[in-house]
PDB file of C-alpha atoms and ligand atoms in Angstrom:
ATOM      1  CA  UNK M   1      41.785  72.599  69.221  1.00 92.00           C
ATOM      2  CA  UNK M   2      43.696  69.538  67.862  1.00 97.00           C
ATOM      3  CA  UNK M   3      41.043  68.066  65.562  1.00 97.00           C
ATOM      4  CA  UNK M   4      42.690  69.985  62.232  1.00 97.00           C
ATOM      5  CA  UNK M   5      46.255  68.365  63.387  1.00 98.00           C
ATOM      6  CA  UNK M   6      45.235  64.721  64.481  1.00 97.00           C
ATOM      7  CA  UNK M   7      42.688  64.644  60.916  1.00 97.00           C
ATOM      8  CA  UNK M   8      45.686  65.142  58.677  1.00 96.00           C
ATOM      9  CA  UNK M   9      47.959  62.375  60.720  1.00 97.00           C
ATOM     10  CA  UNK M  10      48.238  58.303  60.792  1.00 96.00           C
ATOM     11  CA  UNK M  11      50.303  57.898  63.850  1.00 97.00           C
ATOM     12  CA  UNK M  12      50.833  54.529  62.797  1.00 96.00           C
ATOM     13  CA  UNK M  13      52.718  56.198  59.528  1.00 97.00           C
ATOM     14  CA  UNK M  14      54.338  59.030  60.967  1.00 96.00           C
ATOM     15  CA  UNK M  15      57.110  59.450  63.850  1.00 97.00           C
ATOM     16  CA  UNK M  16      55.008  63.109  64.689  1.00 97.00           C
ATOM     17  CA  UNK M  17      53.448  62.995  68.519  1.00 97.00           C
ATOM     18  CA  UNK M  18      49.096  62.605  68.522  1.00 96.00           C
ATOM     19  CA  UNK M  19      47.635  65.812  68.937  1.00 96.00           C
ATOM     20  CA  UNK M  20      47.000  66.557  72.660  1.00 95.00           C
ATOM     21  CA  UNK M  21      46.196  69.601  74.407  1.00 95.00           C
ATOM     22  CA  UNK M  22      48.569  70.123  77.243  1.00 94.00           C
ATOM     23  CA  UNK M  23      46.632  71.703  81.091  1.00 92.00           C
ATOM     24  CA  UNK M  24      50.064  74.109  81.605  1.00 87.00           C
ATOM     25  CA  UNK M  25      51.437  76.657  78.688  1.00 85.00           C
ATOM     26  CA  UNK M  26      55.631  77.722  79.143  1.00 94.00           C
ATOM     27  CA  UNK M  27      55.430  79.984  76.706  1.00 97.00           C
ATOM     28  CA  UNK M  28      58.059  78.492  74.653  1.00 98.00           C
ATOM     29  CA  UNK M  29      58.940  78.611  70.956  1.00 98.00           C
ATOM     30  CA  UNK M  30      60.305  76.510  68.269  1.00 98.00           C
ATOM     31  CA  UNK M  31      61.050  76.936  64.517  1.00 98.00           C
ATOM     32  CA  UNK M  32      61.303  74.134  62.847  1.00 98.00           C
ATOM     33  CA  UNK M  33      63.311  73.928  59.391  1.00 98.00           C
ATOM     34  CA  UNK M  34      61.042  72.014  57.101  1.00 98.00           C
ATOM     35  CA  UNK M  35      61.963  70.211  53.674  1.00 98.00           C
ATOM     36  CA  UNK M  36      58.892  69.377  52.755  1.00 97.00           C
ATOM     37  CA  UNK M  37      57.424  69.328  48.774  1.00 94.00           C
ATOM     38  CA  UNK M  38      58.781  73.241  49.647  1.00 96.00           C
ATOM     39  CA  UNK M  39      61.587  74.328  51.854  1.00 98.00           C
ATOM     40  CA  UNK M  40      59.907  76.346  55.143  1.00 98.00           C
ATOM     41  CA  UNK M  41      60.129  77.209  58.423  1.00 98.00           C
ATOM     42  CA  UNK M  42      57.526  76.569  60.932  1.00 98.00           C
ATOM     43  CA  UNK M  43      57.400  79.062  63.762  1.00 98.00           C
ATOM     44  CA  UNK M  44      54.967  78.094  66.896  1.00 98.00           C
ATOM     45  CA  UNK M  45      54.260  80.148  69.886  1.00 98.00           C
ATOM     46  CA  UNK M  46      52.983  78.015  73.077  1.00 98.00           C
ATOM     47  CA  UNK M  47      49.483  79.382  73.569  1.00 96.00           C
ATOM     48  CA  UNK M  48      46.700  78.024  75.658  1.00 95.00           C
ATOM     49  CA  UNK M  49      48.204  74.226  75.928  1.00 96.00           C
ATOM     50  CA  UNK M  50      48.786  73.963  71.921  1.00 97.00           C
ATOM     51  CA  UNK M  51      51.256  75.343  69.587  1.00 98.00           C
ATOM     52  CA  UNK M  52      49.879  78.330  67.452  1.00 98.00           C
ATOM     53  CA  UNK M  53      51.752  77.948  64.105  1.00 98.00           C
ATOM     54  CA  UNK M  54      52.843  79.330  60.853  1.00 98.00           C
ATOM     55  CA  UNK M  55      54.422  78.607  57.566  1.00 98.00           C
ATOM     56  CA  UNK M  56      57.235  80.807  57.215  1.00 98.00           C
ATOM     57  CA  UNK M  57      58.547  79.951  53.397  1.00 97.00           C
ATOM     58  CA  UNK M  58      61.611  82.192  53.943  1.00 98.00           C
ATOM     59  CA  UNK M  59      63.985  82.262  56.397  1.00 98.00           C
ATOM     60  CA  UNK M  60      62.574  83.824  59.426  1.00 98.00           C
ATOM     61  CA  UNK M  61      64.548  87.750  59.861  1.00 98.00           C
ATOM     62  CA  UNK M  62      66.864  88.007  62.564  1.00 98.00           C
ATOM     63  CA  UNK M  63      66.874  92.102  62.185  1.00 97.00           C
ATOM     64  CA  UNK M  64      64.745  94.344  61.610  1.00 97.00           C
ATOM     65  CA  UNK M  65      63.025  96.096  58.234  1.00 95.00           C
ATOM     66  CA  UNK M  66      62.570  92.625  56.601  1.00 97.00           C
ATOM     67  CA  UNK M  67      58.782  91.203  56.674  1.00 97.00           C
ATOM     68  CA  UNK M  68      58.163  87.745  55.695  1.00 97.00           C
ATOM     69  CA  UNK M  69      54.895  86.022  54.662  1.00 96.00           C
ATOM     70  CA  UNK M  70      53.902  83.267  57.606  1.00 98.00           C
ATOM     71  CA  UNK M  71      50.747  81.157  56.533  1.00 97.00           C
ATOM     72  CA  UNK M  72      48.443  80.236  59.832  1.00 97.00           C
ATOM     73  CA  UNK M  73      48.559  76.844  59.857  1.00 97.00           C
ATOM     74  CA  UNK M  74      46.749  74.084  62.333  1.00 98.00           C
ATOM     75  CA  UNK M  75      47.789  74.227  65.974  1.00 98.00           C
ATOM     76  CA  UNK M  76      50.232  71.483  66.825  1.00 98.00           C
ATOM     77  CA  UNK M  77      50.499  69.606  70.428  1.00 98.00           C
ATOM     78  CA  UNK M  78      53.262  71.253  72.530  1.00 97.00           C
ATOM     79  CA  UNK M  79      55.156  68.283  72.786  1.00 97.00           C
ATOM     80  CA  UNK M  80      55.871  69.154  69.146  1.00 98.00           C
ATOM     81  CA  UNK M  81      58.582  71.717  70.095  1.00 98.00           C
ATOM     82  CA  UNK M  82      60.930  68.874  70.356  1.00 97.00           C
ATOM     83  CA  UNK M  83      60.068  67.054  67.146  1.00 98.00           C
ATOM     84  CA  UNK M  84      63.030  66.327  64.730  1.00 98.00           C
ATOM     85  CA  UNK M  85      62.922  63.638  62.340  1.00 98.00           C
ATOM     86  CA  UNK M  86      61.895  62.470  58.732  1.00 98.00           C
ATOM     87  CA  UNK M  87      57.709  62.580  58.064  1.00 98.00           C
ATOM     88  CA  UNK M  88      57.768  59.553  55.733  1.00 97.00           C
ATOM     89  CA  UNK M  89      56.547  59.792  52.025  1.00 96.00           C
ATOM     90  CA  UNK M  90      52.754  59.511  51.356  1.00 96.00           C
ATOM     91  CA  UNK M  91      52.501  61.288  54.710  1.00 97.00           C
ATOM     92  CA  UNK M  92      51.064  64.916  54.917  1.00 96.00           C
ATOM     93  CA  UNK M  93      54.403  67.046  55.229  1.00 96.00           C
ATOM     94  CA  UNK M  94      56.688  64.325  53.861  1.00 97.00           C
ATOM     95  CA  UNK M  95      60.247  65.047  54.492  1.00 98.00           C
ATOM     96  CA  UNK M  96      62.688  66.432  57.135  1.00 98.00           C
ATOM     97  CA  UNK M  97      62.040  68.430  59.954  1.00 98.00           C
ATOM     98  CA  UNK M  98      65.236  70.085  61.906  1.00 98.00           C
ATOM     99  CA  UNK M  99      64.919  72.399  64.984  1.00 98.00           C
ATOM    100  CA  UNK M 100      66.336  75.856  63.459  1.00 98.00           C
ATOM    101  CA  UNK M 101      66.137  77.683  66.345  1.00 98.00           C
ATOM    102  CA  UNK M 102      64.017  77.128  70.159  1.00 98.00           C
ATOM    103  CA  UNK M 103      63.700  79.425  73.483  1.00 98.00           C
ATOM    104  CA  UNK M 104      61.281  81.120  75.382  1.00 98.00           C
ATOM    105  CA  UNK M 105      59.137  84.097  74.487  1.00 98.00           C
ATOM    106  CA  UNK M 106      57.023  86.939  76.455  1.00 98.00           C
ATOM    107  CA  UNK M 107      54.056  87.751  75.136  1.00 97.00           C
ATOM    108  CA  UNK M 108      52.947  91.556  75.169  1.00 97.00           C
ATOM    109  CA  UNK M 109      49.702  91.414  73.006  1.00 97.00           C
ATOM    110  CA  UNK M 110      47.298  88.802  71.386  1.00 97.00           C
ATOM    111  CA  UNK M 111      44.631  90.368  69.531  1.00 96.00           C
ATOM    112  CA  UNK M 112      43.035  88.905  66.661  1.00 92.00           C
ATOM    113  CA  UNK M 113      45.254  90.008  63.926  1.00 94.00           C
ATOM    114  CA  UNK M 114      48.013  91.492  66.294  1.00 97.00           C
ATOM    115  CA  UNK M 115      50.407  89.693  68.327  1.00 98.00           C
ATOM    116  CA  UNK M 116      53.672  90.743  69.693  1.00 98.00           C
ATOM    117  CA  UNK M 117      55.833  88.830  71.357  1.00 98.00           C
ATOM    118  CA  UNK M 118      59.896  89.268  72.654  1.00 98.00           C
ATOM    119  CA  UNK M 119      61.781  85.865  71.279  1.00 98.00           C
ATOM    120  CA  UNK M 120      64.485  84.611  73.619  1.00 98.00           C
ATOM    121  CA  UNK M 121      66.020  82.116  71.274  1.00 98.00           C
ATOM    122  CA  UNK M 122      69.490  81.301  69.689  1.00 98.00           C
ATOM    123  CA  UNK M 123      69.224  82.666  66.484  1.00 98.00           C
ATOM    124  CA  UNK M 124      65.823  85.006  66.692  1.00 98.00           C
ATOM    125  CA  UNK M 125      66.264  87.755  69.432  1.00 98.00           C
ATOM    126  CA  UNK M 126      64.068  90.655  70.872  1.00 97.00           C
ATOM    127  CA  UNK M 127      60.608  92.188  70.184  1.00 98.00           C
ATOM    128  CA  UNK M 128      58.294  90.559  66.834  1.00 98.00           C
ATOM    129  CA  UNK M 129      55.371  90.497  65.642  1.00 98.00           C
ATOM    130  CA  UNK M 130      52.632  88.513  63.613  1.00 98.00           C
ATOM    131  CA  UNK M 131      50.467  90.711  62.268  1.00 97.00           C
ATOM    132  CA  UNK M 132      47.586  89.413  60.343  1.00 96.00           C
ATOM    133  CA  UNK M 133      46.160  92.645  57.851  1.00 92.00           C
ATOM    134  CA  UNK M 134      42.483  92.977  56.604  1.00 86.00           C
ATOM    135  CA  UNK M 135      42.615  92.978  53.263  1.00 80.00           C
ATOM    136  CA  UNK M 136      40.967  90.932  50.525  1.00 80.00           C
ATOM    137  CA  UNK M 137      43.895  91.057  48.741  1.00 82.00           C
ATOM    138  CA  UNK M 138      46.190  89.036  51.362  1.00 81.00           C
ATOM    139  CA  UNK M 139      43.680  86.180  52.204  1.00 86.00           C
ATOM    140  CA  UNK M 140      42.520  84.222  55.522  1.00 90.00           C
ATOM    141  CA  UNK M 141      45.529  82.621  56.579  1.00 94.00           C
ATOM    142  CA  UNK M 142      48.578  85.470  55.340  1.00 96.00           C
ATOM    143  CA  UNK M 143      50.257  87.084  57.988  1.00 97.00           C
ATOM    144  CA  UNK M 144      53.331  88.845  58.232  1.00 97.00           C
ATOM    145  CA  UNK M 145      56.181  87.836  60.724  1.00 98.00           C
ATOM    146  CA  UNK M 146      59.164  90.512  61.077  1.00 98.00           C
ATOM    147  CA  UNK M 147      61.413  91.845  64.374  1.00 98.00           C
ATOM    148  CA  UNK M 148      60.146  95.434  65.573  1.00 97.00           C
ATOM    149  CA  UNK M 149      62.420  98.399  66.085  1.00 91.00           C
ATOM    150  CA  UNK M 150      62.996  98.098  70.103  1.00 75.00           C
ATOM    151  CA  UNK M 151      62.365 101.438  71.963  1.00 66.00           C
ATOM    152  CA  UNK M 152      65.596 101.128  73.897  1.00 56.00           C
TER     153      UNK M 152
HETATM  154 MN1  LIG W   1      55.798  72.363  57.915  1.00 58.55          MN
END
């Protein structure tokens, strides 16, 4: 599940953790501010001992009727949700990496192009979703992130 992450990585060149997969999942989140080549935010729900993850180039909607683009990206290790730090030049993802915002989540559905999730985190709050449309249009790895209108 880690072959994509540890492929693109010299741990000898890069302060990032080697990919792992971990036995237990917490189901906790992190969204990591990244200045890479372009300003984005990853966003990684722990799933099945790795880190599913997106691109988020925006910043990531802390209400409701905004959708942003998140690119599916390669799973990272869990004990990524604690990475902060500088990804040296002439690595891949060269630049700095900040936590934006971290917590725990519940997860309510994971289909293949559906999940929905509740975010318990500073800054992100409440019910999401990452929904992941079939279209030729949007391409293999385009989902959309947004909050949900909460039935309470
Ligand atoms: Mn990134």
């Amino acid at each position: 599940m880690l072959e994509k992450y540890n492929e693109k990585r010299k741990f000898n060149r890069t302060p990032e953790p080697k990919g792992v997969v971990s036995k237990k999942s917490q189901k906790r989140f992190v969204v990591q501010k990244h200045h890479a080549r372009a300003l984005h935010y990853d966003f990684r729900l722990e799933i099945g001992g790795v880190l599913k993850s997106w691109a988020i180039p925006k910043v990531p909607p802390k209400t409701t009727g905004i959708r942003r683009l998140a690119m599916s990206v390669e799973a990272h290790p869990v004990s990524y949700l604690n990475f902060a730090g500088v990804i040296p030049k002439g690595n891949y993802g060269a630049g700095r990496v900040k936590i934006w915002d971290q917590g725990r989540f519940e997860l309510e559905k994971n289909k293949h192009r559906e999940i929905l999730f509740n975010l318990r985190g500073k800054k992100l709050k409440g019910d999401y979703a990452l929904i992941h449309p079939n279209s030729e249009r949007f391409g293999k790895k385009a989902w959309l992130f947004f909050k949900r209108k909460s039935e309470s």
